[in-house]
Coordinates of C-alpha atoms and ligand atoms in Angstrom, one line a residue:
M68 CA 23.2 -25.0 -0.4
S69 CA 20.3 -22.7 0.3
T70 CA 16.8 -22.2 -1.2
C71 CA 16.1 -19.6 -3.9
R72 CA 14.1 -16.6 -2.7
I73 CA 12.4 -16.4 -6.1
C74 CA 11.6 -20.0 -7.2
A75 CA 12.5 -22.3 -4.2
G76 CA 15.1 -24.0 -6.4
A77 CA 18.6 -25.0 -5.0
V78 CA 21.2 -22.2 -4.8
T79 CA 24.8 -23.2 -5.1
E80 CA 27.5 -21.0 -3.6
F81 CA 30.3 -19.8 -5.8
L82 CA 32.0 -17.1 -3.7
D83 CA 32.6 -16.6 0.0
L84 CA 33.6 -13.1 1.0
G85 CA 33.9 -14.0 4.7
R86 CA 32.7 -12.4 7.9
Q87 CA 31.3 -9.0 7.1
P88 CA 29.7 -6.1 9.1
L89 CA 26.6 -4.1 8.0
S90 CA 27.9 -2.1 5.1
D91 CA 26.2 1.2 6.2
A92 CA 26.7 0.9 9.9
F93 CA 29.2 3.8 10.5
R94 CA 29.9 3.7 14.3
L95 CA 30.7 6.4 16.8
P96 CA 34.3 6.0 18.0
D97 CA 33.0 5.4 21.6
D98 CA 30.2 3.0 20.8
P99 CA 30.6 0.2 23.3
S100 CA 28.1 -2.2 21.7
E101 CA 29.3 -5.3 19.9
E102 CA 29.5 -5.0 16.2
F103 CA 27.1 -7.2 14.1
F104 CA 28.7 -9.6 11.6
Y105 CA 27.3 -12.2 9.2
R106 CA 28.8 -14.5 6.5
L107 CA 28.8 -12.8 3.1
A108 CA 28.6 -15.5 0.4
V109 CA 26.9 -15.6 -2.9
G110 CA 25.3 -18.3 -5.0
V111 CA 23.3 -19.0 -8.1
C112 CA 19.9 -20.8 -8.4
G113 CA 20.1 -23.8 -10.7
T114 CA 16.5 -23.4 -11.7
C115 CA 15.9 -19.7 -12.4
S116 CA 19.5 -18.5 -12.5
M117 CA 19.0 -15.7 -9.9
V118 CA 22.3 -14.8 -8.2
Q119 CA 21.7 -14.1 -4.5
L120 CA 23.2 -14.0 -1.0
M121 CA 23.4 -17.3 0.9
E122 CA 22.5 -15.5 4.1
E123 CA 20.0 -12.7 4.7
V124 CA 20.4 -9.8 7.2
P125 CA 17.1 -8.8 8.9
R126 CA 15.8 -5.6 7.2
E127 CA 15.5 -3.6 10.4
R128 CA 19.2 -3.9 11.0
M129 CA 20.0 -2.2 7.7
F130 CA 17.2 0.3 7.2
H131 CA 16.2 2.4 10.2
Q132 CA 16.1 5.9 11.5
D133 CA 19.9 6.4 11.1
Y134 CA 20.5 4.9 7.7
P135 CA 23.1 7.2 6.3
Y136 CA 23.2 6.9 2.5
V137 CA 21.7 9.8 0.6
S138 CA 21.2 9.9 -3.2
Q139 CA 22.0 13.6 -3.6
G140 CA 25.7 13.1 -2.9
S141 CA 26.6 12.8 -6.6
S142 CA 25.8 15.4 -9.3
V143 CA 25.7 12.7 -11.9
M144 CA 23.0 10.8 -9.9
R145 CA 21.0 14.0 -9.4
A146 CA 20.9 14.5 -13.2
H147 CA 20.1 10.9 -13.7
F148 CA 17.1 11.0 -11.4
R149 CA 15.9 14.3 -12.9
A150 CA 15.9 12.7 -16.3
A151 CA 14.1 9.6 -15.0
A152 CA 11.4 11.8 -13.5
E153 CA 11.1 13.9 -16.7
R154 CA 10.6 10.8 -18.7
F155 CA 7.7 9.6 -16.5
L156 CA 6.1 13.0 -16.6
A157 CA 6.5 13.3 -20.4
A158 CA 4.7 9.9 -20.8
G159 CA 1.8 11.4 -19.0
A160 CA 1.9 9.5 -15.7
S161 CA -0.6 11.0 -13.2
F162 CA 0.3 8.9 -10.1
I163 CA 3.9 7.8 -9.5
V164 CA 5.0 5.7 -6.6
E165 CA 8.7 5.3 -5.7
L166 CA 10.0 2.5 -3.5
G167 CA 13.1 3.5 -1.6
C168 CA 12.7 7.2 -2.5
N169 CA 15.4 8.0 0.0
D170 CA 16.0 11.8 0.2
G171 CA 13.5 12.4 -2.6
T172 CA 16.1 13.2 -5.3
M173 CA 13.8 11.7 -8.0
L174 CA 10.4 12.6 -6.6
R175 CA 11.1 16.2 -5.8
V176 CA 11.1 16.8 -9.6
V177 CA 7.7 15.1 -9.8
A178 CA 6.5 17.2 -6.8
E179 CA 7.7 20.4 -8.4
A180 CA 5.7 19.5 -11.5
G181 CA 2.6 19.2 -9.3
V182 CA 2.0 15.6 -10.2
R183 CA 0.5 13.1 -7.7
H184 CA 3.1 10.8 -6.2
L185 CA 4.1 8.9 -3.1
G186 CA 7.5 7.8 -1.8
V187 CA 7.7 4.7 0.3
E188 CA 10.8 4.8 2.5
P189 CA 11.4 3.0 5.8
S190 CA 14.6 4.9 6.8
G191 CA 13.5 7.8 8.9
A192 CA 16.2 10.4 8.5
V193 CA 16.4 10.2 4.7
A194 CA 12.6 10.1 4.5
D195 CA 12.5 13.3 6.5
L196 CA 14.9 14.9 3.9
A197 CA 12.4 13.9 1.2
A198 CA 9.5 15.4 3.1
A199 CA 11.4 18.6 3.7
A200 CA 11.9 18.8 -0.1
G201 CA 8.1 18.8 -0.6
V202 CA 7.8 15.0 -1.4
R203 CA 4.8 13.1 -0.1
V204 CA 6.4 10.2 1.8
R205 CA 5.2 7.2 3.7
K206 CA 7.7 5.9 6.3
D207 CA 7.3 2.2 5.8
F208 CA 8.7 -0.9 4.1
F209 CA 6.9 -1.5 0.8
E210 CA 5.4 -5.0 0.8
E211 CA 2.1 -6.6 0.0
A212 CA 0.1 -5.1 2.9
T213 CA 1.5 -1.6 2.4
A214 CA 0.7 -1.8 -1.3
R215 CA -2.9 -2.8 -0.6
E216 CA -3.4 0.2 1.7
I217 CA -1.9 2.6 -0.8
R218 CA -4.2 1.2 -3.5
A219 CA -7.3 1.6 -1.3
A220 CA -6.3 5.2 -0.3
D221 CA -4.8 6.5 -3.5
G222 CA -6.0 4.3 -6.4
P223 CA -3.8 2.6 -9.0
A224 CA -0.3 3.8 -9.9
D225 CA 0.7 4.5 -13.5
V226 CA 4.4 4.0 -12.6
I227 CA 6.0 2.2 -9.8
Y228 CA 9.7 3.0 -9.7
A229 CA 12.5 1.6 -7.6
A230 CA 16.2 2.6 -8.1
N231 CA 18.8 0.6 -6.2
T232 CA 16.1 -0.8 -3.9
L233 CA 14.5 -3.9 -5.4
C234 CA 17.8 -5.8 -5.3
H235 CA 17.8 -5.0 -1.5
I236 CA 14.6 -6.9 -0.8
P237 CA 14.8 -10.7 -0.3
Y238 CA 11.0 -11.0 0.3
M239 CA 10.3 -10.6 -3.4
G240 CA 7.0 -12.6 -3.4
S241 CA 5.4 -10.0 -1.2
I242 CA 6.8 -7.1 -3.2
L243 CA 5.5 -8.5 -6.6
R244 CA 2.0 -9.3 -5.1
G245 CA 2.1 -5.7 -3.9
V246 CA 3.0 -4.4 -7.3
D247 CA 0.1 -6.5 -8.7
A248 CA -2.3 -4.9 -6.2
L249 CA -1.1 -1.3 -6.8
L250 CA -0.3 -1.1 -10.5
A251 CA -2.8 0.3 -13.0
D252 CA -3.9 -2.2 -15.8
D253 CA -1.6 -0.4 -18.3
G254 CA 1.0 0.7 -15.7
V255 CA 4.7 -0.1 -15.6
F256 CA 6.9 -1.3 -12.8
V257 CA 10.4 0.1 -13.6
F258 CA 13.4 -0.7 -11.5
E259 CA 17.2 -0.3 -11.9
D260 CA 19.9 -2.1 -10.1
P261 CA 23.6 -3.2 -10.5
Y262 CA 23.8 -5.6 -13.5
L263 CA 25.3 -9.0 -13.0
G264 CA 26.8 -8.8 -16.5
D265 CA 28.8 -5.7 -15.6
I266 CA 29.8 -7.0 -12.2
V267 CA 31.2 -10.2 -13.8
E268 CA 32.9 -8.3 -16.7
R269 CA 34.5 -5.7 -14.4
T270 CA 35.0 -8.0 -11.4
S271 CA 33.3 -5.4 -9.3
F272 CA 32.8 -7.8 -6.5
D273 CA 32.4 -4.9 -4.0
Q274 CA 28.8 -4.6 -5.3
I275 CA 28.2 -7.7 -3.2
Y276 CA 27.2 -6.7 0.4
D277 CA 24.4 -7.1 2.9
E278 CA 22.1 -4.6 1.1
H279 CA 22.5 -6.1 -2.3
F280 CA 20.7 -9.4 -1.8
F281 CA 20.1 -10.1 -5.5
L282 CA 22.4 -9.5 -8.5
F283 CA 19.9 -9.3 -11.3
S284 CA 20.2 -10.3 -15.0
A285 CA 17.7 -10.1 -17.8
R286 CA 17.3 -13.9 -17.6
S287 CA 16.6 -14.0 -13.8
V288 CA 14.3 -11.0 -13.9
D289 CA 12.4 -12.5 -16.9
E290 CA 11.9 -15.7 -14.9
M291 CA 10.9 -13.7 -11.8
A292 CA 8.4 -11.6 -13.6
R293 CA 6.8 -14.6 -15.3
R294 CA 6.4 -16.5 -12.0
H295 CA 4.4 -13.5 -10.6
G296 CA 2.1 -12.9 -13.5
L297 CA 4.1 -10.0 -15.0
E298 CA 6.2 -9.7 -18.1
L299 CA 9.6 -8.2 -18.8
V300 CA 8.9 -5.8 -21.7
D301 CA 12.1 -3.7 -21.8
V302 CA 15.7 -3.4 -20.6
E303 CA 18.0 -0.5 -20.8
R304 CA 21.7 -0.5 -19.9
L305 CA 22.7 2.4 -17.6
P306 CA 26.2 3.7 -17.0
V307 CA 25.6 4.7 -13.4
H308 CA 26.9 2.9 -10.3
G309 CA 29.4 1.0 -12.4
G310 CA 26.8 -0.5 -14.8
E311 CA 23.1 -1.1 -14.2
V312 CA 20.1 -2.3 -16.1
R313 CA 16.7 -0.6 -15.9
Y314 CA 14.0 -3.3 -16.3
T315 CA 10.4 -2.5 -17.2
L316 CA 7.7 -4.9 -16.2
A317 CA 4.0 -4.8 -17.3
R318 CA 1.0 -6.9 -17.1
P319 CA 1.0 -9.6 -19.8
G320 CA -0.1 -8.2 -23.2
A321 CA -0.3 -4.7 -21.9
R322 CA 2.9 -3.5 -23.6
P323 CA 4.9 -4.9 -26.6
R324 CA 8.2 -6.5 -25.7
T325 CA 11.1 -4.7 -27.2
S326 CA 13.9 -6.4 -29.1
A327 CA 16.4 -5.1 -26.5
V328 CA 15.1 -7.8 -24.1
D329 CA 15.8 -10.6 -26.6
E330 CA 19.2 -9.2 -27.4
L331 CA 20.2 -9.0 -23.8
L332 CA 18.9 -12.5 -23.1
A333 CA 21.0 -13.8 -26.0
A334 CA 24.1 -12.0 -24.7
E335 CA 23.6 -13.6 -21.3
A336 CA 23.8 -17.2 -22.6
D337 CA 26.8 -18.1 -20.4
L338 CA 26.5 -15.5 -17.7
A339 CA 25.2 -17.8 -15.0
S340 CA 27.3 -20.8 -15.9
R341 CA 29.6 -22.4 -13.4
T342 CA 32.6 -21.6 -15.6
T343 CA 31.8 -17.9 -15.8
L344 CA 31.1 -17.6 -12.0
D345 CA 34.1 -19.6 -11.0
G346 CA 36.3 -17.4 -13.2
F347 CA 34.8 -14.3 -11.5
A348 CA 35.5 -15.8 -8.1
S349 CA 39.2 -16.5 -9.0
R350 CA 39.7 -12.9 -10.3
V351 CA 38.3 -11.6 -7.0
Q352 CA 41.2 -13.4 -5.2
K353 CA 43.7 -11.8 -7.5
I354 CA 42.4 -8.3 -6.9
R355 CA 42.5 -9.0 -3.2
S356 CA 46.1 -10.1 -3.1
D357 CA 47.2 -7.3 -5.5
L358 CA 45.6 -4.7 -3.4
V359 CA 47.0 -6.0 -0.1
T360 CA 50.5 -6.2 -1.7
L361 CA 50.3 -2.6 -3.0
L362 CA 49.0 -1.1 0.2
T363 CA 51.6 -3.0 2.3
D364 CA 54.4 -1.8 0.0
L365 CA 53.3 1.8 0.3
R366 CA 53.1 1.5 4.1
E367 CA 56.7 0.0 4.2
R368 CA 57.8 3.0 2.1
G369 CA 56.2 5.3 4.6
E370 CA 53.7 6.7 2.0
R371 CA 50.3 8.0 3.2
V372 CA 47.1 6.5 1.7
V373 CA 43.7 8.1 2.2
G374 CA 40.4 6.5 1.1
Y375 CA 38.0 8.5 -1.1
G376 CA 34.2 7.8 -0.6
A377 CA 33.0 5.8 2.4
T378 CA 30.9 3.7 0.2
A379 CA 28.8 0.7 1.3
K380 CA 30.9 -1.2 -1.3
S381 CA 34.1 -0.4 0.6
A382 CA 33.0 -2.5 3.5
T383 CA 33.3 -5.6 1.4
I384 CA 36.8 -4.8 0.1
T385 CA 38.3 -3.6 3.4
N386 CA 36.9 -6.5 5.4
L387 CA 37.9 -9.1 2.8
C388 CA 41.4 -7.7 2.5
G389 CA 41.9 -6.9 6.2
I390 CA 42.5 -3.2 5.4
G391 CA 42.4 -1.1 8.6
P392 CA 43.7 2.4 9.7
D393 CA 47.3 1.0 9.5
L394 CA 46.9 0.9 5.7
V395 CA 44.4 3.6 5.0
E396 CA 44.7 6.6 7.3
F397 CA 41.1 7.9 6.9
I398 CA 38.3 8.0 4.4
S399 CA 37.1 11.3 3.0
D400 CA 33.4 11.6 2.5
T401 CA 30.8 14.3 1.9
T402 CA 27.9 12.6 3.8
P403 CA 27.4 14.3 7.2
A404 CA 25.9 11.2 8.8
K405 CA 29.1 9.2 8.0
Q406 CA 31.7 11.8 9.1
H407 CA 33.5 11.5 12.4
R408 CA 32.5 7.9 12.6
L409 CA 34.4 4.7 12.0
A410 CA 33.8 2.6 8.9
P411 CA 32.2 -0.7 9.6
G412 CA 34.4 -3.6 10.5
S413 CA 37.7 -1.9 9.4
G414 CA 37.4 0.9 12.0
I415 CA 38.9 3.4 9.5
P416 CA 37.9 6.9 10.5
V417 CA 35.6 8.9 8.1
R418 CA 36.4 12.6 7.8
P419 CA 35.0 15.5 5.8
P420 CA 36.6 16.4 2.4
A421 CA 38.2 19.5 4.0
D422 CA 40.6 17.2 5.9
F423 CA 41.6 15.6 2.6
A424 CA 42.3 19.0 1.0
A425 CA 44.1 20.4 4.0
D426 CA 47.1 18.0 3.5
Y427 CA 46.8 16.0 0.3
P428 CA 48.3 12.5 0.6
P429 CA 50.4 11.1 -2.2
Y430 CA 47.8 8.3 -2.8
A431 CA 44.0 8.2 -2.7
L432 CA 42.3 4.9 -2.8
L433 CA 39.1 5.4 -4.8
F434 CA 36.4 3.5 -3.0
A435 CA 33.7 5.4 -5.0
W436 CA 35.1 4.1 -8.3
N437 CA 31.6 4.2 -9.8
H438 CA 31.8 8.0 -9.6
A439 CA 35.4 8.2 -10.9
E440 CA 34.6 10.7 -13.7
E441 CA 32.8 13.1 -11.5
I442 CA 35.4 12.9 -8.7
M443 CA 38.5 13.0 -10.9
A444 CA 37.1 16.1 -12.7
K445 CA 36.7 18.0 -9.5
E446 CA 39.8 16.8 -7.6
T447 CA 42.3 18.6 -9.9
A448 CA 44.1 20.2 -7.0
F449 CA 44.9 16.8 -5.6
R450 CA 46.4 15.7 -8.9
E451 CA 48.3 19.0 -9.2
S452 CA 49.8 18.3 -5.8
G453 CA 51.3 15.1 -7.2
G454 CA 48.6 12.9 -5.9
K455 CA 47.9 9.5 -7.5
W456 CA 44.6 7.5 -7.6
I457 CA 44.5 3.8 -6.7
V458 CA 41.7 1.9 -8.3
Y459 CA 40.8 -1.8 -8.0
V460 CA 38.1 -2.1 -10.6
P461 CA 38.5 -3.9 -13.0
E462 CA 42.0 -4.5 -11.7
V463 CA 44.4 -2.9 -9.2
R464 CA 46.1 0.1 -10.9
V465 CA 47.8 3.3 -9.9
I466 CA 46.8 6.3 -12.0
G467 CA 49.1 9.3 -12.3
Ligands
LIG72 P1 28.0 5.4 -3.7 C1 24.9 2.9 -1.6 O1 26.1 2.3 -2.0 C2 24.1 1.9 -0.8 P2 27.5 3.1 -2.0 C3 23.0 1.3 -1.6 N1 22.9 -0.1 -1.2 C4 23.2 1.3 -3.1 O2 22.8 0.4 -3.8 C5 23.8 2.5 -3.7 O3 24.2 3.4 -2.7 C6 22.8 3.3 -4.6 C7 30.7 9.9 -1.2 N2 31.1 10.9 -2.2 O4 27.0 6.2 -4.5 C8 29.2 9.9 -0.9 C9 32.1 11.8 -1.9 O5 32.6 11.8 -0.7 O6 29.1 4.8 -4.5 C10 28.9 8.5 -0.6 O7 29.1 8.2 0.8 N3 32.5 12.7 -2.8 C11 21.7 2.0 -1.3 O8 27.6 3.7 -0.6 C12 30.0 7.7 -1.4 O9 31.0 8.6 -1.6 C13 32.0 12.7 -4.1 O10 32.4 13.5 -4.9 O11 28.5 2.1 -2.4 C14 29.4 7.2 -2.7 O12 28.6 6.2 -2.5 C15 31.0 11.7 -4.4 C16 30.4 11.7 -5.8 C17 30.6 10.8 -3.4 O13 27.1 4.2 -3.1
LIG73 N1 16.6 5.2 -4.7 C1 17.7 5.8 -4.1 C2 18.1 5.2 -2.8 C3 18.7 3.9 -2.8 S1 19.1 3.4 -1.1 C4 18.9 5.8 -5.0 O1 18.9 5.0 -6.0 O2 19.9 6.5 -4.7 C5 18.0 2.0 -0.9 C6 16.7 2.6 -0.2 O3 15.8 1.5 -0.1 C7 17.1 2.9 1.3 O4 16.7 4.3 1.5 C8 16.2 2.0 2.1 O5 15.7 2.6 3.3 C9 15.1 1.6 1.1 N2 14.3 0.4 1.3 C10 14.8 -0.8 1.8 N3 13.8 -1.7 1.9 C11 12.7 -1.1 1.4 C12 11.3 -1.5 1.2 N4 10.9 -2.8 1.5 N5 10.5 -0.6 0.7 C13 10.9 0.6 0.3 N6 12.1 1.1 0.5 C14 13.0 0.2 1.0
LIG74 ZN1 15.4 -19.7 -8.4

């Protein structure tokens, strides 16, 4: 049992994913330091229904100068963020603040339009990429104190936006007090994160890792907003990252609540129930044993398997299943800051895509399954060489 980070209610554990490393800590092969591990387990609050990790990793261990993830690695995500920026601009926003702006993939569109903005980003190297792209960025963790300083210096924000960032932040009280301090009276706080409903439906349990402290639903976000003097006024389901929801919060009465909110709330009637979550946990165990069986069989037959996409998500599955370099030769990844390093916990080497293309393996294990369409569309030569994809969401399957 632990205490809910939203409402202080009792959180009951429903899934233990074991000892896990930091999902984005790609290590140099000769790094002599001891690797950090924590217990990855997830539970649900009996009061507000928020699904959350049982243990919290200190933020500075995850987000620092060398944080490697960049948003620009997917063409689908670049288009997604361009569309988000264009929508804010079309609505007439004159000051847009983004939490976790990363390499500035969204805000560079705002900067190009000449509209006032600020990115708040604690991870140094990615913040530098944003600045180099013409984005105004503050290297800091967003929290109440940061928000008050921004408000004093820059005035109220029409839009506060956070993609794949809010669910990373356990200290939610400070964040929402900060939003209250910074948001214009008729402003909107818009955030999008992996959706609990999709995670349960697809058994995409690899969305659970250190950085994803919360798995949001309309119900839990509605409760969270209300407890902090805000109102959930809109929800929109997004196809990106394996299924997300974009939530819009506003000050009470400032905006009408759309029917989409009530529809999603109604569809979630059983989502946080013990039966649903226990069913999810037992499907996780099936995926785990199916995948280990498949990879072990392939090894016994002498077949090569290469991983595709050194995702943060892959840390959960490799470490849960005990998949190491004996089962997956290396992982191909486009991110310079991950290449020539070892994947966390598993020690699987990460190599540039050229190494994948130089000698196509018969099997590629698709760790970046959320980008399947984009990846399969461009990896035609792999398929033509006879290559087959292995996926494990929503179940273990060989394609080809
Ligand atoms: P991708 C990260 O998760 C961490 P990850 C974080 N916690 C989060 O929530 C999401 O991002 C937003 C590579 N790649 O997007 C690039 C190729 O090699 O699934 C990335 O390393 N070739 C903030 O890491 C990885 O795969 C390709 O063609 O799970 C994809 O990572 C493409 C498209 C990607 O997020
Ligand atoms: N928005 C981008 C990046 C997501 S990665 C996208 O969707 O692709 C999550 C980002 O949140 C990281 O760059 C991390 O440094 C940042 N972050 C973590 N805690 C934060 C905080 N308290 N305030 C602002 N950014 C934070
Ligand atoms: Zn709670």
